[in-house]
Coordinates of C-alpha atoms in Angstrom, one line a residue:
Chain A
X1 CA 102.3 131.8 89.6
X2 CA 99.4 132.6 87.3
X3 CA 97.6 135.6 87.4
X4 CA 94.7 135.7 89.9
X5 CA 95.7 132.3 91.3
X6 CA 94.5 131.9 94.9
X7 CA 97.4 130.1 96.6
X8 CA 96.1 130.6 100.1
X9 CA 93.8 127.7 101.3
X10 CA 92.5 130.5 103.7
X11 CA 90.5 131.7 100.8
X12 CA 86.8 131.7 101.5
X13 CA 86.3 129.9 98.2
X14 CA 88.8 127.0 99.0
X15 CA 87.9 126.8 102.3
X16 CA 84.0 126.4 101.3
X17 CA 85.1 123.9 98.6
X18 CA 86.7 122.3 101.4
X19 CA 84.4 121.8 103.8
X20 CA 82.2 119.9 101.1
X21 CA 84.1 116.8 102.2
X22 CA 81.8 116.5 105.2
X23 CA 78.1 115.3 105.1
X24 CA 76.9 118.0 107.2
X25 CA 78.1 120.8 105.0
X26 CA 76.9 118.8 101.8
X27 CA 73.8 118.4 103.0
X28 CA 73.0 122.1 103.7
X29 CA 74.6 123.8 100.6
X30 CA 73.1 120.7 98.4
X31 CA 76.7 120.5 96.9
X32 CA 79.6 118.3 96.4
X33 CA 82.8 117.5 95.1
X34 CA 84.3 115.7 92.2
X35 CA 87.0 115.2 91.0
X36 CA 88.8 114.9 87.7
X37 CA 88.4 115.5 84.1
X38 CA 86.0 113.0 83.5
X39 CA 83.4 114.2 86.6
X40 CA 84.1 117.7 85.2
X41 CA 83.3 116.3 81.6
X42 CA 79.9 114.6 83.0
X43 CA 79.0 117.5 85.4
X44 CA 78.9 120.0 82.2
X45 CA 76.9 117.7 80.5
X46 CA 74.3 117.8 83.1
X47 CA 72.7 121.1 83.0
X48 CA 73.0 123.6 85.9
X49 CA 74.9 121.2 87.9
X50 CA 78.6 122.3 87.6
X51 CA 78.7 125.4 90.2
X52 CA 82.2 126.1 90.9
X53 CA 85.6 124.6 88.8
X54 CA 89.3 124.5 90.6
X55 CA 92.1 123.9 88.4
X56 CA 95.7 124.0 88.6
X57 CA 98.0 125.9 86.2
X58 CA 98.9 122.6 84.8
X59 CA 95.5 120.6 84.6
X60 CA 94.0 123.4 82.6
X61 CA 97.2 123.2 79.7
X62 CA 96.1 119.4 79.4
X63 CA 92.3 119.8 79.9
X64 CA 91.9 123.5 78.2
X65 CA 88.9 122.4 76.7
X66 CA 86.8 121.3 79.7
X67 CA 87.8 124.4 81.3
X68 CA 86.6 126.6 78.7
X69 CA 83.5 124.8 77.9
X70 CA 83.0 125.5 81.9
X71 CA 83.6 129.2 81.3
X72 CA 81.7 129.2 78.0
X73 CA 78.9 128.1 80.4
X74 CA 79.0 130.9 83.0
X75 CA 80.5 128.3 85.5
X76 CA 83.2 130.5 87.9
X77 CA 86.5 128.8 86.9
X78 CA 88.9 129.6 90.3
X79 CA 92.8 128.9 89.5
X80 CA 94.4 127.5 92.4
X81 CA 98.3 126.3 92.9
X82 CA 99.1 123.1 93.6
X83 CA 99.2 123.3 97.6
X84 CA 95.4 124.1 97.5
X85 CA 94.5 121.8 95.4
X86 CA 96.0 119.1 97.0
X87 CA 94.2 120.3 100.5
X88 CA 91.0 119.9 98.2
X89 CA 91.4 117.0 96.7
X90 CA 90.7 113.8 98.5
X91 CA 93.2 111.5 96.6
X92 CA 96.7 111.0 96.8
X93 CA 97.6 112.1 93.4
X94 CA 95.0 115.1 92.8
X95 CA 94.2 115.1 88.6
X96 CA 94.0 119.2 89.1
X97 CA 90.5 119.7 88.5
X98 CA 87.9 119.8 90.9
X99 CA 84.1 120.3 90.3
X100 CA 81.6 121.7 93.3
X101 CA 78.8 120.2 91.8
X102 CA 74.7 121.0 92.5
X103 CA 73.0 117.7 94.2
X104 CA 71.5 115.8 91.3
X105 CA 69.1 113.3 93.2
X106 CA 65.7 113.7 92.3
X107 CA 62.0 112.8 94.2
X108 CA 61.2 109.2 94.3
X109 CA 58.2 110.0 92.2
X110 CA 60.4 111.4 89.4
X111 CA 62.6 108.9 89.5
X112 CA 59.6 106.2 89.1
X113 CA 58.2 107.8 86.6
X114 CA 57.9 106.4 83.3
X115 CA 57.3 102.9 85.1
X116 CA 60.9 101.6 85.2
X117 CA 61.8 98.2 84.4
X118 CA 65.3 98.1 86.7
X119 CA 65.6 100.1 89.5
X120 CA 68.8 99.4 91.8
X121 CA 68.3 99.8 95.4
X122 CA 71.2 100.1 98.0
X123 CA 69.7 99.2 101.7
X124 CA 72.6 99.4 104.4
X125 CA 75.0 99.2 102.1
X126 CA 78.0 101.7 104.3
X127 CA 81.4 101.0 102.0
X128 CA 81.2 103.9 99.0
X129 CA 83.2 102.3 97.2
X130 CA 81.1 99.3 97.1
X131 CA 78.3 102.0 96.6
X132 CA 80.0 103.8 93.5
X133 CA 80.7 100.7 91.8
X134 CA 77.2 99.7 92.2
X135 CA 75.7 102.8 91.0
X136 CA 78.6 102.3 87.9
X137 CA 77.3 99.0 87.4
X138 CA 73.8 99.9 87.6
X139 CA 73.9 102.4 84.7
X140 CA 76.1 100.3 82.6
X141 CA 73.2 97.5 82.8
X142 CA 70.6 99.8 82.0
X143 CA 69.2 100.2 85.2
X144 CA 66.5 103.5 85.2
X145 CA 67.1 104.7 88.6
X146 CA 69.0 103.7 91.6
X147 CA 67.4 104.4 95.1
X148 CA 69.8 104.9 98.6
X149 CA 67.8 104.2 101.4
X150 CA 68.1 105.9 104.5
X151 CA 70.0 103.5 106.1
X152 CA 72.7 103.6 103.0
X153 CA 76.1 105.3 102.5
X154 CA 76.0 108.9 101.1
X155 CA 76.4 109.1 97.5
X156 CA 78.0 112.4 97.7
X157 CA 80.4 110.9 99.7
X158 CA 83.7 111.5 97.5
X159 CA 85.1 108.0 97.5
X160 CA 81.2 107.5 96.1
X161 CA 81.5 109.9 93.8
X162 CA 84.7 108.7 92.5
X163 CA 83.9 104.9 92.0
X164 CA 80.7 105.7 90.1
X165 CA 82.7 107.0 87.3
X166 CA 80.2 109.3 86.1
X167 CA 77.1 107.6 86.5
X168 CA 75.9 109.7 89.4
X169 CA 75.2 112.1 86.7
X170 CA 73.6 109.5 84.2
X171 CA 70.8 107.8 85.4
X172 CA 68.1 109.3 88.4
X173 CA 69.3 109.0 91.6
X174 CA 66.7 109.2 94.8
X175 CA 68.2 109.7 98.2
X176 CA 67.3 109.0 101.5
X177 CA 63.7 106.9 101.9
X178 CA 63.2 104.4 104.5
X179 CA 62.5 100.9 102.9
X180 CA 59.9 100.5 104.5
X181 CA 58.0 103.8 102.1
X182 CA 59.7 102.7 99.2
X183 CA 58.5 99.1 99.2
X184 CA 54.6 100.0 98.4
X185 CA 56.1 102.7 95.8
X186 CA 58.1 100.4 93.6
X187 CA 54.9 98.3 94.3
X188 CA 52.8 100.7 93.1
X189 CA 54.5 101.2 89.7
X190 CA 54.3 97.1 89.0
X191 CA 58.0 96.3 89.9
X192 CA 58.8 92.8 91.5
X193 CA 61.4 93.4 94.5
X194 CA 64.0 91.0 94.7
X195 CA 66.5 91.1 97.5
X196 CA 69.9 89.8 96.7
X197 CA 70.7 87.6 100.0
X198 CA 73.0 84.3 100.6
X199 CA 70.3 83.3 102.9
X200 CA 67.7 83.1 99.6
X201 CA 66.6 79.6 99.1
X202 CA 66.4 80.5 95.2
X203 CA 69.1 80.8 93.2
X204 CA 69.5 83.2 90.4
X205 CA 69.8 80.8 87.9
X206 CA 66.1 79.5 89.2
X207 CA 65.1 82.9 89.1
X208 CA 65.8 83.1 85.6
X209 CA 64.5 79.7 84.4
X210 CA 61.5 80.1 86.7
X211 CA 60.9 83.4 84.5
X212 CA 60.9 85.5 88.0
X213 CA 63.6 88.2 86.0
X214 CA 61.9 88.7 82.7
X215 CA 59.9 91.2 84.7
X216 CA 60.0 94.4 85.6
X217 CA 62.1 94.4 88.9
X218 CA 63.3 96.1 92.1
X219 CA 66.5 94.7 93.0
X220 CA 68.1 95.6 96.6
X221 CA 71.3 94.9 98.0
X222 CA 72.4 94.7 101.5
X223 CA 75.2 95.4 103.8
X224 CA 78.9 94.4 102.9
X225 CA 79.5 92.6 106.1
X226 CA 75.8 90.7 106.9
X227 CA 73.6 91.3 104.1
X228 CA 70.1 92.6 104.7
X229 CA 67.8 93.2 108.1
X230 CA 64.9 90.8 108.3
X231 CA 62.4 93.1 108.2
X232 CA 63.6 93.6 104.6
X233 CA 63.9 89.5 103.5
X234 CA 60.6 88.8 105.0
X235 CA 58.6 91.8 103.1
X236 CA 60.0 91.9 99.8
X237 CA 58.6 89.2 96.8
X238 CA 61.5 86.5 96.6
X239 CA 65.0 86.6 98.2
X240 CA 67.3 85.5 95.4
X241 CA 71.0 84.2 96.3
X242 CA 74.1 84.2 94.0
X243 CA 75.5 80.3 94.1
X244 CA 78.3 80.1 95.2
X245 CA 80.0 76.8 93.2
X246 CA 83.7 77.3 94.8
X247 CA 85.0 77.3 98.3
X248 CA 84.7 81.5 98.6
X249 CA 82.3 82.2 101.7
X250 CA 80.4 84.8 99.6
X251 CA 81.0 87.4 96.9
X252 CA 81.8 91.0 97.5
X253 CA 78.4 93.6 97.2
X254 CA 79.3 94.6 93.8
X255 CA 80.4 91.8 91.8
X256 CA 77.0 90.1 93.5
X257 CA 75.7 93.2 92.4
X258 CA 76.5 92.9 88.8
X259 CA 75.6 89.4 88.1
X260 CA 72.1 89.8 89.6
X261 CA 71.7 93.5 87.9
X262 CA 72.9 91.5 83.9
X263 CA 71.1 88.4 84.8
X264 CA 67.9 91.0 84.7
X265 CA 68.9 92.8 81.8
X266 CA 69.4 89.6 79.6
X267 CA 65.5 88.3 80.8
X268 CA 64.4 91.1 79.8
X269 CA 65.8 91.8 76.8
X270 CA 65.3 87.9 75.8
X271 CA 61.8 87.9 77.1
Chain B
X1 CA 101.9 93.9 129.4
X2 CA 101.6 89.5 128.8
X3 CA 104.5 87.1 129.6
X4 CA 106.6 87.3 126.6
X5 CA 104.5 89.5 125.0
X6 CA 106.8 91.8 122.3
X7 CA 107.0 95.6 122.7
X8 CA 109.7 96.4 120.6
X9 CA 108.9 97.1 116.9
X10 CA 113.1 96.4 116.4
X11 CA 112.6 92.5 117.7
X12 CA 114.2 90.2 114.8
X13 CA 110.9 88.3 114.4
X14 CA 109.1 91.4 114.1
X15 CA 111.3 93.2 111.9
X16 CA 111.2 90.2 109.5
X17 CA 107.7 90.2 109.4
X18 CA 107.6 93.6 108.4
X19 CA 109.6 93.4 105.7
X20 CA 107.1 91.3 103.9
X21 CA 105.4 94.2 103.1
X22 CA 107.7 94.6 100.4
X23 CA 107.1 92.4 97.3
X24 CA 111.1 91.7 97.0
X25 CA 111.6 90.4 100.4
X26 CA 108.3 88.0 99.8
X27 CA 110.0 86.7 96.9
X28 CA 113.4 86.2 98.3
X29 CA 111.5 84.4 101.5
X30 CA 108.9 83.1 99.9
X31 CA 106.1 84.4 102.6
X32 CA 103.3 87.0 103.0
X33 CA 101.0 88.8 105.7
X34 CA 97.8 88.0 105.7
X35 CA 96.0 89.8 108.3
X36 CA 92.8 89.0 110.2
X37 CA 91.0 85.9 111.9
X38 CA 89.4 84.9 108.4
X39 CA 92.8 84.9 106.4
X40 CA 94.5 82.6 109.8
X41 CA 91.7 80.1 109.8
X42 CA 92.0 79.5 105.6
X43 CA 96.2 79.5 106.2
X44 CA 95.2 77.0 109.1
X45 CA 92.6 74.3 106.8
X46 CA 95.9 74.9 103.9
X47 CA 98.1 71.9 105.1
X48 CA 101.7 73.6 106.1
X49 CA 101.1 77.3 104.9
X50 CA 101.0 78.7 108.1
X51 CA 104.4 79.5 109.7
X52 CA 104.2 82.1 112.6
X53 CA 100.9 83.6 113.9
X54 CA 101.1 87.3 115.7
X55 CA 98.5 87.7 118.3
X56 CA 97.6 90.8 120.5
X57 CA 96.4 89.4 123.9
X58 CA 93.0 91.3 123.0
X59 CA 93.1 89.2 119.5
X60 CA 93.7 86.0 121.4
X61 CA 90.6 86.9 123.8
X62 CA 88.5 86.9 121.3
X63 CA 90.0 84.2 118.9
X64 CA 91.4 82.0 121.3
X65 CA 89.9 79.2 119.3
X66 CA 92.3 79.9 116.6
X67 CA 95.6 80.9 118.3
X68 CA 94.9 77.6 120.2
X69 CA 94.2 75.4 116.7
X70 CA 98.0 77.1 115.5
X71 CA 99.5 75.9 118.7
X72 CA 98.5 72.5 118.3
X73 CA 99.3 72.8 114.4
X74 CA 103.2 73.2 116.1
X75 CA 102.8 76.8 114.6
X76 CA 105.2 79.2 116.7
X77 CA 102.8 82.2 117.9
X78 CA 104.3 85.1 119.0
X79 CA 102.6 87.6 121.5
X80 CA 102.9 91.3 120.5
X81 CA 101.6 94.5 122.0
X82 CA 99.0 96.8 120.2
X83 CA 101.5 99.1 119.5
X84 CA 104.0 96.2 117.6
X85 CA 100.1 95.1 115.7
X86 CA 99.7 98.3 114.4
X87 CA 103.2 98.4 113.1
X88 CA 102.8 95.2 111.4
X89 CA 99.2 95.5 109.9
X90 CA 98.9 97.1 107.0
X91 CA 95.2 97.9 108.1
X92 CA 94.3 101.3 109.9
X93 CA 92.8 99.1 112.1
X94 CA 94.2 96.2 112.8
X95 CA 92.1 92.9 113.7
X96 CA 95.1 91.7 116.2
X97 CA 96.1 88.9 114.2
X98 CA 98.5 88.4 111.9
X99 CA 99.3 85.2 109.7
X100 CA 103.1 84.8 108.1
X101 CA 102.0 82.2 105.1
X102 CA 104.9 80.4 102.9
X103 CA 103.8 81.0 99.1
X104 CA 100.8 79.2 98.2
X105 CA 101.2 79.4 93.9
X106 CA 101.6 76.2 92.1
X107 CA 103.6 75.7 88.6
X108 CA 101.4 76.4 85.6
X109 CA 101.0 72.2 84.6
X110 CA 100.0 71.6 88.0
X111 CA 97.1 74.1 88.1
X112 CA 95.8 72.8 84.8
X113 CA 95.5 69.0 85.7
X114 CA 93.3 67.6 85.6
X115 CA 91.9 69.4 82.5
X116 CA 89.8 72.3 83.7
X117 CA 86.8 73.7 82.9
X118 CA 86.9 77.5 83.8
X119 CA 90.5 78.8 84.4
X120 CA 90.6 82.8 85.0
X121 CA 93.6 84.9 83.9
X122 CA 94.9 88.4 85.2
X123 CA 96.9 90.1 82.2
X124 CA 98.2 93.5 83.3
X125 CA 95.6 94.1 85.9
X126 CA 97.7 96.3 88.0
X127 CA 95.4 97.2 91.1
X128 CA 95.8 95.2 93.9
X129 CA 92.1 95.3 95.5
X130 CA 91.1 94.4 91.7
X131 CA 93.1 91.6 91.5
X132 CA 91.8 90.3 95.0
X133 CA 88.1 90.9 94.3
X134 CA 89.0 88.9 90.9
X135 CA 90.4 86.0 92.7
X136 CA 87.4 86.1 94.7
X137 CA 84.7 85.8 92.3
X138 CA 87.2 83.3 90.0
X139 CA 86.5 80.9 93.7
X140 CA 82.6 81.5 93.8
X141 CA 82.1 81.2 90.2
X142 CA 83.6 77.7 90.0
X143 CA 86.9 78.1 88.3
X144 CA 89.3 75.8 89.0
X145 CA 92.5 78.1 88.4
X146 CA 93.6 81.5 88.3
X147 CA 97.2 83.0 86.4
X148 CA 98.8 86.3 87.3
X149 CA 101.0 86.9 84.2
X150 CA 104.1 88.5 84.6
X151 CA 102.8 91.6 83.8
X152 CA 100.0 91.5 86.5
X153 CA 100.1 92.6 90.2
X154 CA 101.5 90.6 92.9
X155 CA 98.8 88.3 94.2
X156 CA 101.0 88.4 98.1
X157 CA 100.2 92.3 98.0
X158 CA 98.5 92.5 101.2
X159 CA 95.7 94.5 99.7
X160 CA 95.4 91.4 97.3
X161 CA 95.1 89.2 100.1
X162 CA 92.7 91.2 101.9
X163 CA 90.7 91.6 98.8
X164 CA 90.5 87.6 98.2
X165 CA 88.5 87.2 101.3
X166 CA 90.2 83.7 101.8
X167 CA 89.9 82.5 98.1
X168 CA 94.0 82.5 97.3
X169 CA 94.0 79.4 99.7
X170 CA 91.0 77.9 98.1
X171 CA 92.4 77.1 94.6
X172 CA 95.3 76.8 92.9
X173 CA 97.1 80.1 91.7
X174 CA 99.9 80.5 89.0
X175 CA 102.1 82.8 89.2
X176 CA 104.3 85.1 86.7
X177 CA 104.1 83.5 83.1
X178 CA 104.7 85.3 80.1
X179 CA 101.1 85.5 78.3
X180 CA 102.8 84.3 74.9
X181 CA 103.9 81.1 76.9
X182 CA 100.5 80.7 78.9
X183 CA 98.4 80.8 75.5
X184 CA 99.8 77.4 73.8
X185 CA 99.2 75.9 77.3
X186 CA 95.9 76.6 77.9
X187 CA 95.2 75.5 74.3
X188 CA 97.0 72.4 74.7
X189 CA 94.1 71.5 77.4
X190 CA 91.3 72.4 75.6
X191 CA 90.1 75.8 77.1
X192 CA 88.8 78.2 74.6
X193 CA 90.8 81.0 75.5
X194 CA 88.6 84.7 75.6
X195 CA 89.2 87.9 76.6
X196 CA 86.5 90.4 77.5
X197 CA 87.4 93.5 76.5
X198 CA 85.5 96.4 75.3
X199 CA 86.8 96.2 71.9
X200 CA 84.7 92.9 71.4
X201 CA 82.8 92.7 68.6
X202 CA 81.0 90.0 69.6
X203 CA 78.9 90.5 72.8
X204 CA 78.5 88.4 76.1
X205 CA 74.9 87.4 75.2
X206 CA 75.9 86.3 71.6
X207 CA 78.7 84.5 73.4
X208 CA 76.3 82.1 75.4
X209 CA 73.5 82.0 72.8
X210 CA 76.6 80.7 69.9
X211 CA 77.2 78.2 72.8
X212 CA 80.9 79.3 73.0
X213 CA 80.7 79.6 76.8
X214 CA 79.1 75.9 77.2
X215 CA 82.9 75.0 76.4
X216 CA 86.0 74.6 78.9
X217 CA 87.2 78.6 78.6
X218 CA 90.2 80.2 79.8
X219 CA 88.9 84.0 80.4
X220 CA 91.9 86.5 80.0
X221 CA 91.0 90.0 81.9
X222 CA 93.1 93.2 81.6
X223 CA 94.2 96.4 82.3
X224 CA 91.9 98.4 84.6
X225 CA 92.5 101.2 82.3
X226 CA 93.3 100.6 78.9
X227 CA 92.2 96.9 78.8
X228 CA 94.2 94.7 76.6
X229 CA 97.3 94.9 74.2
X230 CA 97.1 94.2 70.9
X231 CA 99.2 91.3 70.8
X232 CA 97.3 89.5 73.3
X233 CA 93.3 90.5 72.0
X234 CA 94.9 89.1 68.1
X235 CA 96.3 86.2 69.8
X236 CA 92.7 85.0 71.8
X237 CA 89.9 83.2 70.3
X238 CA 87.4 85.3 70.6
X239 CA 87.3 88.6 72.6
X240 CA 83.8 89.2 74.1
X241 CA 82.8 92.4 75.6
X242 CA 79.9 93.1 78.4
X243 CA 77.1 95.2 76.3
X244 CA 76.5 98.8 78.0
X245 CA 73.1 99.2 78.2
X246 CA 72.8 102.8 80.1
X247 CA 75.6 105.8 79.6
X248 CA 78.6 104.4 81.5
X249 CA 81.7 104.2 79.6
X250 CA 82.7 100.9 81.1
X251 CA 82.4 98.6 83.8
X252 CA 84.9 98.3 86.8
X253 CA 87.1 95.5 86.0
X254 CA 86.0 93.2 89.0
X255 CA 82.6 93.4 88.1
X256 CA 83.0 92.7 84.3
X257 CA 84.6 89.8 85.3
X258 CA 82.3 89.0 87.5
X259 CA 78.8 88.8 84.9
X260 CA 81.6 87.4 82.5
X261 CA 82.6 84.0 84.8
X262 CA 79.0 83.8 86.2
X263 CA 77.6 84.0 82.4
X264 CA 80.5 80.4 81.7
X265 CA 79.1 78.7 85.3
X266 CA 75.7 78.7 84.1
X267 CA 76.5 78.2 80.2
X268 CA 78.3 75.0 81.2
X269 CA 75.9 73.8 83.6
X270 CA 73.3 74.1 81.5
X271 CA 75.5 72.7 78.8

């Protein structure tokens, strides 16, 4: 056992580490956890944002630079056996790093501002995995912010978290709004809002001939299992469907996700 | 409790069932599990692929419709209690029905005749749910075939099924060929072969404005983590990579393949 390792997860510190893994408890410290040498990596990249790093005795003789960057930066490093880190982790095999990280979503305003020309927005959308990998695919297309509605999955959740693969920490992230106050904002700052629906009766491709995605756009997503609410298809600009040219019923959220979110980013670029 | 409904989990029919869970008894028998009322009613339309259906009497409430179609099929369904379900599902909640499926793969000459158009490859692509949300979006997109190579996951893996949404039943899928004997194959019909990889030099958008994706194209997708091996990205024609346009390292494999096969559909219709 290392020196000063707490091996107890009846320490205060692990157990308020641990009780991060519920909304509630997120939501009134404004933290959350994640995991892994690559959160840890993008957490200390992000300034003020790492609060509190777990390792084990292990992790930090393969990650010894992460976890002295983290101490270099003032951030308490606690050393924890193996037992308490696998009560703190959330996956099967624990990496032996864990990061309480400070929320990073910012105002709507803030996010808006420059007028963006790709803004993700995830409406209903409840699976975090399909949420992470969203958010992933959203930064890797060059999206400027990505908004969770109300009505969406928490993006602190840590199967969220963990999907994104960073990218929480990359790009503005607004939490929260009801659609129905975010609609005039994106509005507002001159963005056309496309909802991604099999029930649209234009295609993507027509959206890109038609010139509909050279401009600056909204896009919003729906629910894994039934897509989006009326009130949502009938009040947005143009309802835009992914064809489908095989026998599959309909694509998963994310891979839809992705080819609506680069079919924007070539317009644009091209336009 | 229903007439001749099964309560114990150590009933021969059950047991067998079970043991489908593991990929060396699906080979020796040549079935899988494929659970829920979507997965039975694509077994059911797939002439002969269907051999025993498990019901819970709640299941058969609800989807009598079904358990009634399987009947008249000459399908033998066999009645089990919640408590058998939960034993056989590999869900943590079980939908109440349960489809044993003979092997639905096709030899590799089969698959490619006639000459296709958009054939999709899994090369070490080791994840399971990947794999599924792959085959998936290989079905919407158009493609005509997909390949697990030998060094890919098993497509019967019930999280593979469940991930497929249907689609393994919708075209034909190869199974287990060695890459170096796949390659002169799929060259000896025509198809381009590429593989997207993040070592591309060449991107996705240079790809379709060249015109190399208006041709029949074999795309070859890897390893969730480290992508491709050497011997296969020296081997391809071209390898093609998605451009990151924001700070994510990478996309999630299911989605790069995703923008990859929707980027061929349109090049070729347009072509």
């Amino acid at each position: 056992m290392a020196s000063g390792e707490l091996t107890s997860v009846r320490s205060p510190r692990v157990k308020a580490a641990r009780r991060l893994a519920k909304r509630a408890f997120r939501r009134r410290e404004r933290r959350f956890l994640a995991e892994g040498p690559q959160a840890v990596r993008e957490a200390l990249e992000a300034p003020g944002r790492l609060a509190e790093l777990f390792t084990t005795a292990e992790a930090e003789s393969r990650h010894g630079d992460l976890v002295r960057a983290a101490e270099r930066a003032g951030v308490p490093v606690l050393r924890v056996s193996g037992e308490v880190m696998a009560e703190l982790a959330q996956t099967v095999t624990p990496q032996g790093l864990l990061a309480v990280c400070q929320f990073v979503d910012v105002p709507l305003e803030d996010a808006l501002e420059p007028a963006p020309t790709l803004v993700t927005v995830l409406a209903h959308v409840r699976d975090p995995g399909n949420a992470g990998t969203v958010l992933r695919t959203a930064d890797a297309a060059g999206a400027e912010a990505v908004v969770f509605t109300d009505a969406s999955v928490d993006p602190y959740n840590g199967k969220c978290v963990r999907a994104s693969a960073g990218s929480l920490f990359h790009l503005p992230v607004v939490v929260g709004p009801r659609f129905g106050d975010l609609l005039p904002a994106l509005r507002d700052r001159g963005l056309t809002v496309l909802a991604a629906d099999g029930a649209g009766k234009r295609t993507l491709d027509e959206a890109i001939d038609d010139g509909l995605l050279a401009r600056p756009t909204a896009w919003v997503f729906g629910n894994e299992a039934w897509g989006l609410p009326e009130e949502i298809l009938d009040s947005v600009d143009d309802v835009v469907r992914v064809p489908i040219y095989g026998r599959a019923e309909s694509l998963n959220l994310a891979t839809a996700a992705a080819v609506c979110l680069y079919a924007s980013s070539r317009a644009q670029r091209a336009g």
